[in-house]
């Protein structure tokens, strides 16, 4: 979506105002998308509702009226927006089985990927790999004299000169800069010499145009191009830039315009206006076409929402009207009765002997005053003359012209005079098809000048569309890979701002609000109708327990500083969406599964899930997006990353969070616009190469010859040599290091995160914390206010005192950094031994060539994490493996029958190979560690062994429940109506084809609840069926359900009862974070489902706690038990004598570093010689002498 333009006062008066009733009042962003909600809700529109013709309209209550309206003249009552709400009842991917969903829809493990610009570079690099060969040949092609281009677009003789208008962040310019960088990195693969200063691809961003002042400031800081303030004034005789200086438009050959979509958006269904109404959308589009005809660039690309009047927009640019479409309503709204059936009207100008358009009905994209050039007969290229009807003197209609000239309305085309000939071609795209996890449906229009002005039916657009589709790339990683880590500096700064004056002022306003539920607020009806149709009790508020005057008790992972700024309508919307997720037959807990909610919407508009799990909804300028599993909002920088905008290479000033969100919401998705521009640059070359083949298949040419040869395998060189010569270079065995780390575990726990308010790098001011004895969740005293704080009522808490010195994260981090080495390496024999297990199922053999280098140290709840990555390309490429060291609590376990001293402390190292997610055959889903070592605090490393993961084994267990109690759905507030509505939905005729096969596969619980869904057992007894092995017998016993709520997935945790010396076991439900499949029950030695190495068994995916109360479902025959075998693994680390300290007593010394070599000191004092080159600055490090 593009930046809004103002409309003139005169034009505003021409627009008829339409007023909604109070019950239709909506908190909707003005530039929301027309299909993003409708198309995101279900896998198919037919899944949710039957066709309108077959849909039964519920009987409406008769309302007594004093004045009776005759039946013949009574107007049908308009359905209110709130009443149109329909909850989602059909499961995602309903036509696929669970196995098919996993095979086709699962995401790859992020493999250490973080939300940085590297993600965007990689996506554009993939496009360059797919098209680089064709693009390079296009740039090198010798241009014929008959072509309109001066040379191959992007070559040194004819660089691509880019002009942009209304493009928000100028994503086209950013995309071309990345394309240039990626092509330079592939010189060797393109057989281009690395010598010389010539670029493979030459481009220049010559001008931008933007009306919003803060966006102008952003563009001025980031682009060295002429900046104009108003697209409407670009065609003035004297064009002035934003500084008021006269600056004629520079020459350009590529024009990219994303004109405003405000008036075209479908969600403004009662306020939409057409091009001719001169709203900001029509005004900016017409101005863009004026630029086209005045400057005549060779290529242009237009972008807007799908609901824009594209057929009319094409007619405006091409000057051609297909007569077969005259009876089609191409306007974006219903035609007024006064305009229905009206025809184009023309006048005859005797002076010029020409036919001129006089009056234009809304269905035509024709300008009044345009001159008729003639018409095209069928597919002919030559324009025929049109004669004026002899029977008409001053005026006539299009119908008169057709009759007089024998024109076929079915096959012929009316042609109007234009300054130059342009052809157009449109294509519909979705951002998620181009590597970014966002549903953003748009239409792009390719505009080009044919080589022959008479060739108005040039087919170049078909080749352009083929390349755009060829550059599609499915989303490999879910939304989680595009959001920042909790301890990122941007997160920390934003949270501090929420705690600052502006946040406190907003909070005060919220705390003065009376009860929303008893108010006359126009939005209340939306919430009440949604609750009624969901089958949710009116007063059910189990998640947040919100109330008037700022009352709320939230889950302990929510940011209270953000939640305190939400009003009661937004809090109730979160409750409704959370209950909607629980209402699904394939239920997911929003506290642990990834959801993306726009809380600025009304309950009748916002749905709890989109059609593609793991994919964000459409980013809009005014949207306030909430991530419930993270307990925080989506930040502006993350919105930019989801748009493909490389946030960290941008120069930002004082833009507010709202303004950055506006930049993102108005931006073009970078990978999409990049694909359209690459296609424009290479489509002529594709046509040439396709015409030379015997088959003439453009798709085959693309698949066979368009890409670049795959790169040769890049491995580390210097680091490899270090790894192979560790015995000679002083590398030491890491067991001593692991012992020292284990001894730091008590200090690690004390200095770790104890409350959510500390998760972004700050320490709470107090020293007293409350900790649950059962689930181990902890809070600081400042976050458990009785009015607004975290939920405590279900937790058995005990106070924990930690001194400020012990809780000082800086002191412990310094201690940790002085101990951990910069690099680690695994012994060659150890890697081969792991690879020998089950034919290298973990694919670790390739790690022989890599050294693990320190990536980061981060603080988490009750532990610290040290991450080492093995990387390609001399340690700077993609990560191929991870070695993760945890220091602190080895696993989360309750202390209800013991003390803190009995909790297992120490260190655990886990090695994970990323090759299964990097190289085919690809393994989808989260990757598990292949081996690990655990050393307890005070334990000698001689008593520990490395354990290697082997294949799971199948066994059978019997789970019998006792003492029924309320299930999680009942506690959420769902009623029988929820279950009944799901059954009704499954029985609908349009769902029968999916529900029947699902029932046969045993997957009916994806559609409907179990019969005893209201009850879960308080006690579950697990026993063996046939297998009496020690591993299986260890799982048996009585498990009692914990009372803790909102801290465990679905609040489902059963703790194995036994003596104090018995190992604690927990029956949990592990969430499927991306919601690709159902949550799965596990038996673990840890309360946290994230501790994958602690999982002992996994129950069948269709098992639910209520099955333990049904004798028919007691026996489970498909239980997987995890197997680990001991193995002799050697790990070594490099020796470093460097010590870093932060002296407190010396105010003049910030930091002291001991143990540096002379070479290190010399390299630290380096100067940067600036060498001008091609108008740019090249920085070269030069060591200072001495």
Short mmCIF file of C-alpha atoms in Angstrom, two decimals, residues 637-1086:
data_model
loop_
_atom_site.label_atom_id
_atom_site.label_comp_id
_atom_site.label_asym_id
_atom_site.label_seq_id
_atom_site.Cartn_x
_atom_site.Cartn_y
_atom_site.Cartn_z
CA UNK A 637 11.55 -2.92 12.35
CA UNK A 638 10.07 -6.42 12.30
CA UNK A 639 7.28 -5.20 10.03
CA UNK A 640 9.96 -3.89 7.67
CA UNK A 641 11.78 -7.23 7.72
CA UNK A 642 8.52 -9.03 6.93
CA UNK A 643 8.28 -6.71 3.93
CA UNK A 644 11.81 -7.67 2.92
CA UNK A 645 13.18 -4.21 3.75
CA UNK A 646 16.76 -4.49 5.10
CA UNK A 647 16.13 -2.48 8.25
CA UNK A 648 19.66 -2.60 9.60
CA UNK A 649 21.19 -0.98 6.53
CA UNK A 650 18.78 1.95 6.65
CA UNK A 651 19.69 5.32 8.10
CA UNK A 652 16.80 6.16 10.39
CA UNK A 653 16.44 9.34 12.38
CA UNK A 654 13.78 10.26 14.89
CA UNK A 655 11.00 8.23 13.31
CA UNK A 656 8.52 7.02 15.88
CA UNK A 657 7.36 3.42 16.12
CA UNK A 658 4.10 4.45 14.46
CA UNK A 659 5.95 6.09 11.57
CA UNK A 660 8.20 3.05 11.03
CA UNK A 661 5.06 0.90 10.99
CA UNK A 662 3.58 3.28 8.44
CA UNK A 663 6.72 2.96 6.30
CA UNK A 664 6.35 -0.82 6.40
CA UNK A 665 2.62 -0.84 5.75
CA UNK A 666 2.99 1.41 2.72
CA UNK A 667 6.01 -0.41 1.28
CA UNK A 668 6.16 -2.80 -1.62
CA UNK A 669 7.42 -6.23 -0.62
CA UNK A 670 11.05 -6.10 -1.71
CA UNK A 671 11.37 -9.64 -3.06
CA UNK A 672 8.17 -9.20 -5.09
CA UNK A 673 9.08 -5.89 -6.71
CA UNK A 674 12.60 -7.23 -7.23
CA UNK A 675 11.15 -10.17 -9.18
CA UNK A 676 9.08 -7.84 -11.36
CA UNK A 677 12.07 -5.63 -12.17
CA UNK A 678 14.37 -8.57 -12.90
CA UNK A 679 11.66 -9.91 -15.18
CA UNK A 680 11.40 -6.55 -16.97
CA UNK A 681 15.16 -6.49 -17.54
CA UNK A 682 15.38 -10.00 -18.95
CA UNK A 683 12.02 -10.70 -20.65
CA UNK A 684 13.27 -9.61 -24.09
CA UNK A 685 16.20 -11.99 -23.78
CA UNK A 686 13.83 -14.79 -22.83
CA UNK A 687 11.72 -14.12 -25.91
CA UNK A 688 14.79 -14.17 -28.15
CA UNK A 689 16.05 -17.45 -26.70
CA UNK A 690 12.60 -19.05 -26.75
CA UNK A 691 12.06 -18.16 -30.41
CA UNK A 692 15.38 -19.79 -31.28
CA UNK A 693 14.29 -23.16 -29.82
CA UNK A 694 12.33 -25.79 -31.67
CA UNK A 695 9.85 -26.34 -28.83
CA UNK A 696 9.10 -22.65 -28.18
CA UNK A 697 8.43 -23.33 -24.51
CA UNK A 698 9.50 -20.34 -22.41
CA UNK A 699 9.14 -22.25 -19.13
CA UNK A 700 11.55 -24.92 -20.36
CA UNK A 701 14.06 -22.26 -21.37
CA UNK A 702 13.80 -20.74 -17.91
CA UNK A 703 14.25 -24.03 -16.09
CA UNK A 704 17.16 -25.15 -18.31
CA UNK A 705 19.20 -22.03 -19.03
CA UNK A 706 18.15 -19.10 -16.85
CA UNK A 707 20.09 -19.81 -13.67
CA UNK A 708 23.70 -19.63 -12.59
CA UNK A 709 25.81 -22.74 -12.14
CA UNK A 710 25.75 -23.84 -8.49
CA UNK A 711 28.64 -22.65 -6.40
CA UNK A 712 31.47 -24.87 -5.43
CA UNK A 713 31.50 -26.11 -1.88
CA UNK A 714 32.96 -23.46 0.38
CA UNK A 715 34.63 -24.65 3.54
CA UNK A 716 36.80 -23.05 6.13
CA UNK A 717 40.48 -22.93 5.35
CA UNK A 718 42.49 -21.33 8.14
CA UNK A 719 40.15 -22.66 10.80
CA UNK A 720 40.35 -26.15 9.29
CA UNK A 721 44.10 -26.12 9.53
CA UNK A 722 43.82 -25.09 13.17
CA UNK A 723 41.41 -27.93 13.82
CA UNK A 724 43.62 -30.56 12.25
CA UNK A 725 46.73 -29.36 14.05
CA UNK A 726 45.21 -28.92 17.49
CA UNK A 727 47.77 -31.19 19.12
CA UNK A 728 50.63 -29.07 17.82
CA UNK A 729 49.04 -25.68 18.37
CA UNK A 730 48.11 -26.12 22.02
CA UNK A 731 44.40 -26.96 21.87
CA UNK A 732 43.20 -28.46 25.15
CA UNK A 733 40.61 -31.08 25.98
CA UNK A 734 37.30 -29.37 26.77
CA UNK A 735 36.36 -31.56 29.74
CA UNK A 736 38.21 -29.25 32.12
CA UNK A 737 36.39 -26.30 30.60
CA UNK A 738 33.05 -28.03 31.06
CA UNK A 739 33.83 -28.70 34.73
CA UNK A 740 34.54 -25.01 35.31
CA UNK A 741 31.33 -24.03 33.58
CA UNK A 742 29.36 -26.51 35.70
CA UNK A 743 30.81 -24.96 38.85
CA UNK A 744 29.36 -21.60 37.77
CA UNK A 745 25.82 -23.01 37.63
CA UNK A 746 24.65 -21.62 41.03
CA UNK A 747 25.83 -18.13 40.09
CA UNK A 748 24.28 -18.52 36.64
CA UNK A 749 20.86 -19.20 38.14
CA UNK A 750 21.04 -16.21 40.47
CA UNK A 751 22.09 -13.81 37.70
CA UNK A 752 19.63 -15.18 35.12
CA UNK A 753 16.17 -13.91 34.19
CA UNK A 754 13.69 -14.22 37.06
CA UNK A 755 10.89 -12.07 35.68
CA UNK A 756 9.61 -11.12 32.22
CA UNK A 757 10.50 -7.50 32.89
CA UNK A 758 14.17 -8.61 32.81
CA UNK A 759 14.01 -10.49 29.51
CA UNK A 760 15.35 -7.56 27.46
CA UNK A 761 18.58 -6.94 29.28
CA UNK A 762 17.58 -5.05 32.43
CA UNK A 763 17.53 -6.02 36.07
CA UNK A 764 14.60 -5.39 38.33
CA UNK A 765 15.27 -2.91 41.10
CA UNK A 766 14.12 -5.24 43.88
CA UNK A 767 15.77 -8.26 45.42
CA UNK A 768 12.64 -10.26 46.28
CA UNK A 769 10.99 -12.67 43.88
CA UNK A 770 8.09 -15.08 44.08
CA UNK A 771 8.61 -18.53 42.58
CA UNK A 772 6.05 -21.25 42.03
CA UNK A 773 7.08 -24.48 43.72
CA UNK A 774 5.37 -26.57 41.04
CA UNK A 775 5.96 -25.02 37.61
CA UNK A 776 8.97 -22.90 38.65
CA UNK A 777 7.66 -19.71 37.11
CA UNK A 778 8.96 -16.63 38.91
CA UNK A 779 8.00 -12.96 39.18
CA UNK A 780 9.50 -9.89 40.71
CA UNK A 781 7.49 -8.06 43.35
CA UNK A 782 6.93 -5.11 41.04
CA UNK A 783 5.03 -7.18 38.47
CA UNK A 784 2.47 -8.79 40.74
CA UNK A 785 0.34 -5.79 41.54
CA UNK A 786 -3.15 -6.79 42.62
CA UNK A 787 -4.71 -4.33 40.14
CA UNK A 788 -2.52 -4.98 37.11
CA UNK A 789 0.02 -7.76 37.15
CA UNK A 790 0.61 -11.45 36.58
CA UNK A 791 -1.70 -14.28 37.58
CA UNK A 792 -0.81 -15.85 40.92
CA UNK A 793 -3.97 -17.51 42.19
CA UNK A 794 -3.23 -20.93 40.66
CA UNK A 795 0.41 -21.03 41.80
CA UNK A 796 1.92 -22.23 45.08
CA UNK A 797 4.58 -19.56 45.50
CA UNK A 798 7.49 -19.08 47.85
CA UNK A 799 9.62 -15.98 48.28
CA UNK A 800 13.19 -16.00 47.02
CA UNK A 801 15.74 -13.36 48.02
CA UNK A 802 18.65 -12.64 45.68
CA UNK A 803 21.16 -9.94 46.47
CA UNK A 804 21.87 -7.28 43.86
CA UNK A 805 25.46 -8.47 43.60
CA UNK A 806 24.39 -12.05 42.87
CA UNK A 807 21.75 -10.84 40.40
CA UNK A 808 24.16 -8.55 38.56
CA UNK A 809 24.16 -9.79 34.98
CA UNK A 810 27.19 -7.71 34.01
CA UNK A 811 29.46 -9.27 36.63
CA UNK A 812 28.48 -12.82 35.74
CA UNK A 813 28.70 -12.19 32.01
CA UNK A 814 32.21 -10.83 32.49
CA UNK A 815 33.12 -13.94 34.45
CA UNK A 816 31.66 -16.16 31.75
CA UNK A 817 33.36 -14.36 28.88
CA UNK A 818 36.73 -14.65 30.58
CA UNK A 819 36.23 -18.42 30.72
CA UNK A 820 34.69 -19.43 27.41
CA UNK A 821 37.12 -19.96 24.52
CA UNK A 822 36.73 -18.31 21.11
CA UNK A 823 36.57 -21.64 19.26
CA UNK A 824 35.96 -25.36 19.73
CA UNK A 825 36.64 -28.39 17.57
CA UNK A 826 35.48 -31.99 17.72
CA UNK A 827 37.95 -34.81 17.34
CA UNK A 828 37.94 -36.47 13.92
CA UNK A 829 37.47 -39.91 15.45
CA UNK A 830 34.49 -38.65 17.47
CA UNK A 831 32.73 -37.26 14.41
CA UNK A 832 33.30 -40.49 12.52
CA UNK A 833 31.99 -42.51 15.47
CA UNK A 834 28.77 -40.47 15.55
CA UNK A 835 28.45 -40.81 11.78
CA UNK A 836 28.84 -44.58 12.05
CA UNK A 837 25.60 -44.81 14.04
CA UNK A 838 22.69 -45.70 11.76
CA UNK A 839 24.49 -44.63 8.57
CA UNK A 840 25.05 -41.06 9.68
CA UNK A 841 21.36 -40.29 10.28
CA UNK A 842 22.36 -36.91 11.74
CA UNK A 843 24.67 -36.04 8.82
CA UNK A 844 27.61 -35.01 10.96
CA UNK A 845 30.38 -36.39 8.77
CA UNK A 846 30.73 -33.07 6.98
CA UNK A 847 31.64 -31.40 10.27
CA UNK A 848 35.16 -32.85 10.03
CA UNK A 849 36.07 -29.73 8.08
CA UNK A 850 34.75 -27.12 10.48
CA UNK A 851 35.72 -25.30 13.64
CA UNK A 852 33.03 -23.98 15.98
CA UNK A 853 33.45 -20.28 16.76
CA UNK A 854 31.72 -18.35 19.53
CA UNK A 855 28.56 -16.65 18.27
CA UNK A 856 26.89 -15.18 21.33
CA UNK A 857 26.20 -15.48 25.04
CA UNK A 858 22.68 -14.81 26.21
CA UNK A 859 20.73 -14.86 29.44
CA UNK A 860 17.56 -16.92 29.78
CA UNK A 861 15.31 -18.00 32.61
CA UNK A 862 17.34 -19.82 35.29
CA UNK A 863 20.31 -20.37 32.95
CA UNK A 864 22.80 -18.84 30.55
CA UNK A 865 23.33 -20.02 26.98
CA UNK A 866 26.63 -20.07 25.08
CA UNK A 867 26.27 -20.67 21.34
CA UNK A 868 29.01 -21.80 18.96
CA UNK A 869 28.45 -22.07 15.19
CA UNK A 870 30.39 -23.88 12.52
CA UNK A 871 30.16 -21.74 9.40
CA UNK A 872 31.02 -21.98 5.74
CA UNK A 873 33.33 -19.65 3.85
CA UNK A 874 36.09 -19.11 6.39
CA UNK A 875 33.65 -18.78 9.26
CA UNK A 876 31.54 -15.97 7.78
CA UNK A 877 29.03 -17.96 5.71
CA UNK A 878 25.89 -19.83 6.68
CA UNK A 879 25.92 -21.94 9.84
CA UNK A 880 26.11 -25.69 9.25
CA UNK A 881 26.13 -26.83 12.88
CA UNK A 882 25.59 -25.56 16.40
CA UNK A 883 27.13 -26.45 19.74
CA UNK A 884 24.94 -25.02 22.50
CA UNK A 885 26.12 -24.92 26.11
CA UNK A 886 23.61 -24.32 28.91
CA UNK A 887 24.89 -23.25 32.33
CA UNK A 888 22.47 -23.19 35.27
CA UNK A 889 19.41 -25.35 35.80
CA UNK A 890 19.76 -28.47 33.67
CA UNK A 891 16.01 -28.90 33.50
CA UNK A 892 12.96 -27.24 34.98
CA UNK A 893 11.49 -29.31 37.78
CA UNK A 894 9.17 -28.57 40.66
CA UNK A 895 10.35 -28.18 44.23
CA UNK A 896 7.05 -28.81 45.99
CA UNK A 897 8.50 -31.81 47.85
CA UNK A 898 12.09 -30.64 48.03
CA UNK A 899 14.22 -27.48 48.18
CA UNK A 900 16.17 -25.34 45.74
CA UNK A 901 19.30 -27.28 46.61
CA UNK A 902 17.78 -30.45 45.10
CA UNK A 903 17.36 -28.88 41.66
CA UNK A 904 19.88 -30.25 39.17
CA UNK A 905 22.49 -27.61 38.36
CA UNK A 906 25.43 -27.84 36.02
CA UNK A 907 26.23 -27.55 32.33
CA UNK A 908 24.89 -29.33 29.27
CA UNK A 909 26.43 -29.23 25.82
CA UNK A 910 24.32 -30.20 22.79
CA UNK A 911 25.64 -30.68 19.25
CA UNK A 912 23.17 -30.18 16.37
CA UNK A 913 24.02 -30.64 12.70
CA UNK A 914 22.18 -28.32 10.30
CA UNK A 915 23.00 -30.38 7.22
CA UNK A 916 19.59 -32.16 7.27
CA UNK A 917 17.93 -28.75 6.73
CA UNK A 918 20.62 -27.45 4.37
CA UNK A 919 21.19 -30.27 1.91
CA UNK A 920 18.76 -32.64 0.18
CA UNK A 921 17.00 -34.76 1.10
CA UNK A 922 15.70 -32.02 3.35
CA UNK A 923 14.33 -32.80 6.79
CA UNK A 924 11.46 -30.48 7.76
CA UNK A 925 10.59 -29.40 11.26
CA UNK A 926 12.78 -28.61 14.25
CA UNK A 927 16.13 -30.41 14.33
CA UNK A 928 17.09 -32.23 17.50
CA UNK A 929 20.56 -32.51 19.05
CA UNK A 930 22.54 -35.50 17.83
CA UNK A 931 24.74 -35.80 20.92
CA UNK A 932 25.13 -34.18 24.31
CA UNK A 933 27.18 -34.11 27.48
CA UNK A 934 25.88 -33.27 30.95
CA UNK A 935 28.08 -32.40 33.96
CA UNK A 936 26.46 -31.60 37.30
CA UNK A 937 27.76 -28.96 39.63
CA UNK A 938 30.57 -30.45 41.72
CA UNK A 939 30.67 -33.61 39.64
CA UNK A 940 33.91 -34.81 38.05
CA UNK A 941 33.93 -35.01 34.26
CA UNK A 942 35.35 -38.53 34.59
CA UNK A 943 31.93 -39.72 35.75
CA UNK A 944 30.11 -38.34 32.72
CA UNK A 945 29.79 -39.58 29.17
CA UNK A 946 28.67 -38.16 25.89
CA UNK A 947 25.31 -39.51 24.77
CA UNK A 948 24.31 -39.91 21.13
CA UNK A 949 20.72 -39.89 19.90
CA UNK A 950 19.56 -43.03 18.07
CA UNK A 951 16.27 -43.99 16.46
CA UNK A 952 13.13 -44.10 18.56
CA UNK A 953 11.52 -47.40 19.43
CA UNK A 954 7.81 -48.19 19.52
CA UNK A 955 6.03 -49.57 22.55
CA UNK A 956 2.57 -49.73 24.11
CA UNK A 957 1.29 -48.06 27.27
CA UNK A 958 -2.00 -47.95 29.13
CA UNK A 959 -3.20 -44.60 30.47
CA UNK A 960 -6.20 -44.72 32.81
CA UNK A 961 -7.73 -41.61 34.34
CA UNK A 962 -9.63 -40.94 37.53
CA UNK A 963 -11.47 -38.06 39.20
CA UNK A 964 -12.86 -36.02 36.27
CA UNK A 965 -12.32 -32.26 36.42
CA UNK A 966 -12.86 -29.35 34.03
CA UNK A 967 -10.89 -29.50 30.81
CA UNK A 968 -8.91 -26.59 29.43
CA UNK A 969 -11.74 -25.64 27.05
CA UNK A 970 -14.25 -25.48 29.90
CA UNK A 971 -11.88 -23.36 31.99
CA UNK A 972 -11.55 -21.02 29.01
CA UNK A 973 -15.32 -20.52 29.03
CA UNK A 974 -16.45 -22.55 26.01
CA UNK A 975 -19.93 -24.07 26.11
CA UNK A 976 -21.78 -26.94 24.43
CA UNK A 977 -22.62 -24.63 21.56
CA UNK A 978 -18.95 -24.69 20.50
CA UNK A 979 -18.96 -28.47 20.11
CA UNK A 980 -22.36 -28.50 18.41
CA UNK A 981 -21.34 -25.87 15.85
CA UNK A 982 -18.26 -27.88 14.90
CA UNK A 983 -20.37 -31.00 14.36
CA UNK A 984 -22.81 -29.03 12.20
CA UNK A 985 -19.94 -27.64 10.16
CA UNK A 986 -18.47 -31.12 9.59
CA UNK A 987 -21.84 -32.39 8.34
CA UNK A 988 -22.24 -29.68 5.73
CA UNK A 989 -22.28 -30.97 2.19
CA UNK A 990 -19.28 -28.93 1.09
CA UNK A 991 -17.18 -30.45 3.92
CA UNK A 992 -18.26 -34.07 3.44
CA UNK A 993 -15.49 -34.80 0.93
CA UNK A 994 -12.89 -33.84 3.52
CA UNK A 995 -14.47 -34.98 6.78
CA UNK A 996 -15.30 -38.51 5.53
CA UNK A 997 -11.71 -39.43 4.57
CA UNK A 998 -10.40 -37.78 7.75
CA UNK A 999 -12.68 -39.99 9.81
CA UNK A 1000 -11.43 -43.07 7.98
CA UNK A 1001 -7.83 -42.08 8.73
CA UNK A 1002 -8.66 -41.65 12.40
CA UNK A 1003 -8.26 -37.87 12.15
CA UNK A 1004 -11.84 -36.85 12.90
CA UNK A 1005 -10.60 -34.90 15.93
CA UNK A 1006 -9.27 -32.32 13.55
CA UNK A 1007 -12.96 -31.53 12.89
CA UNK A 1008 -14.94 -32.33 16.06
CA UNK A 1009 -14.42 -32.75 19.80
CA UNK A 1010 -14.30 -36.02 21.66
CA UNK A 1011 -17.61 -36.87 23.31
CA UNK A 1012 -16.19 -36.35 26.79
CA UNK A 1013 -14.32 -33.16 25.88
CA UNK A 1014 -15.50 -31.35 29.01
CA UNK A 1015 -13.57 -33.56 31.42
CA UNK A 1016 -9.90 -34.20 32.05
CA UNK A 1017 -8.66 -36.61 34.72
CA UNK A 1018 -7.12 -35.34 37.90
CA UNK A 1019 -5.04 -38.52 38.12
CA UNK A 1020 -3.58 -40.64 35.29
CA UNK A 1021 -2.11 -44.05 35.95
CA UNK A 1022 0.41 -45.25 33.38
CA UNK A 1023 1.25 -48.93 33.09
CA UNK A 1024 2.94 -51.20 30.56
CA UNK A 1025 1.14 -53.55 28.21
CA UNK A 1026 3.82 -56.04 27.13
CA UNK A 1027 7.14 -54.24 27.33
CA UNK A 1028 8.69 -54.64 30.80
CA UNK A 1029 12.05 -53.09 29.91
CA UNK A 1030 13.61 -50.69 32.37
CA UNK A 1031 13.19 -47.72 30.01
CA UNK A 1032 9.44 -48.32 29.72
CA UNK A 1033 8.83 -49.40 33.33
CA UNK A 1034 10.47 -46.18 34.45
CA UNK A 1035 7.56 -44.26 32.86
CA UNK A 1036 4.89 -46.11 34.83
CA UNK A 1037 3.21 -44.71 37.91
CA UNK A 1038 0.54 -42.29 39.07
CA UNK A 1039 0.53 -38.77 37.65
CA UNK A 1040 -1.42 -35.99 39.40
CA UNK A 1041 -2.55 -32.89 37.52
CA UNK A 1042 -0.91 -29.65 38.60
CA UNK A 1043 -3.04 -26.62 39.42
CA UNK A 1044 -0.78 -24.14 37.59
CA UNK A 1045 -2.48 -22.23 34.78
CA UNK A 1046 -1.18 -20.16 31.84
CA UNK A 1047 2.44 -21.30 32.35
CA UNK A 1048 2.14 -24.78 30.78
CA UNK A 1049 0.79 -25.47 27.30
CA UNK A 1050 -2.99 -25.91 27.56
CA UNK A 1051 -2.46 -25.79 31.35
CA UNK A 1052 -1.92 -29.54 31.04
CA UNK A 1053 0.72 -31.05 33.33
CA UNK A 1054 0.54 -34.26 35.33
CA UNK A 1055 3.38 -34.89 37.78
CA UNK A 1056 4.47 -38.40 38.65
CA UNK A 1057 4.04 -38.98 42.36
CA UNK A 1058 6.63 -40.92 44.31
CA UNK A 1059 9.29 -40.67 46.96
CA UNK A 1060 11.70 -37.78 47.26
CA UNK A 1061 14.53 -39.84 45.76
CA UNK A 1062 12.56 -40.85 42.65
CA UNK A 1063 13.27 -38.95 39.46
CA UNK A 1064 10.52 -36.49 38.69
CA UNK A 1065 8.57 -37.18 35.50
CA UNK A 1066 5.99 -34.95 33.84
CA UNK A 1067 3.20 -35.73 31.40
CA UNK A 1068 2.90 -32.63 29.21
CA UNK A 1069 1.39 -31.54 25.92
CA UNK A 1070 4.14 -30.25 23.66
CA UNK A 1071 2.92 -27.41 21.43
CA UNK A 1072 3.31 -27.41 17.68
CA UNK A 1073 4.52 -23.82 17.63
CA UNK A 1074 3.87 -23.22 13.93
CA UNK A 1075 0.43 -24.94 14.16
CA UNK A 1076 1.27 -27.21 11.23
CA UNK A 1077 -0.11 -30.17 13.17
CA UNK A 1078 -1.70 -31.05 16.51
CA UNK A 1079 -0.02 -30.63 19.87
CA UNK A 1080 1.50 -33.90 21.09
CA UNK A 1081 1.65 -35.39 24.58
CA UNK A 1082 5.11 -36.24 25.93
CA UNK A 1083 6.64 -37.68 29.09
CA UNK A 1084 9.70 -35.72 30.14
CA UNK A 1085 12.06 -35.20 33.03
CA UNK A 1086 11.61 -31.43 32.61
#
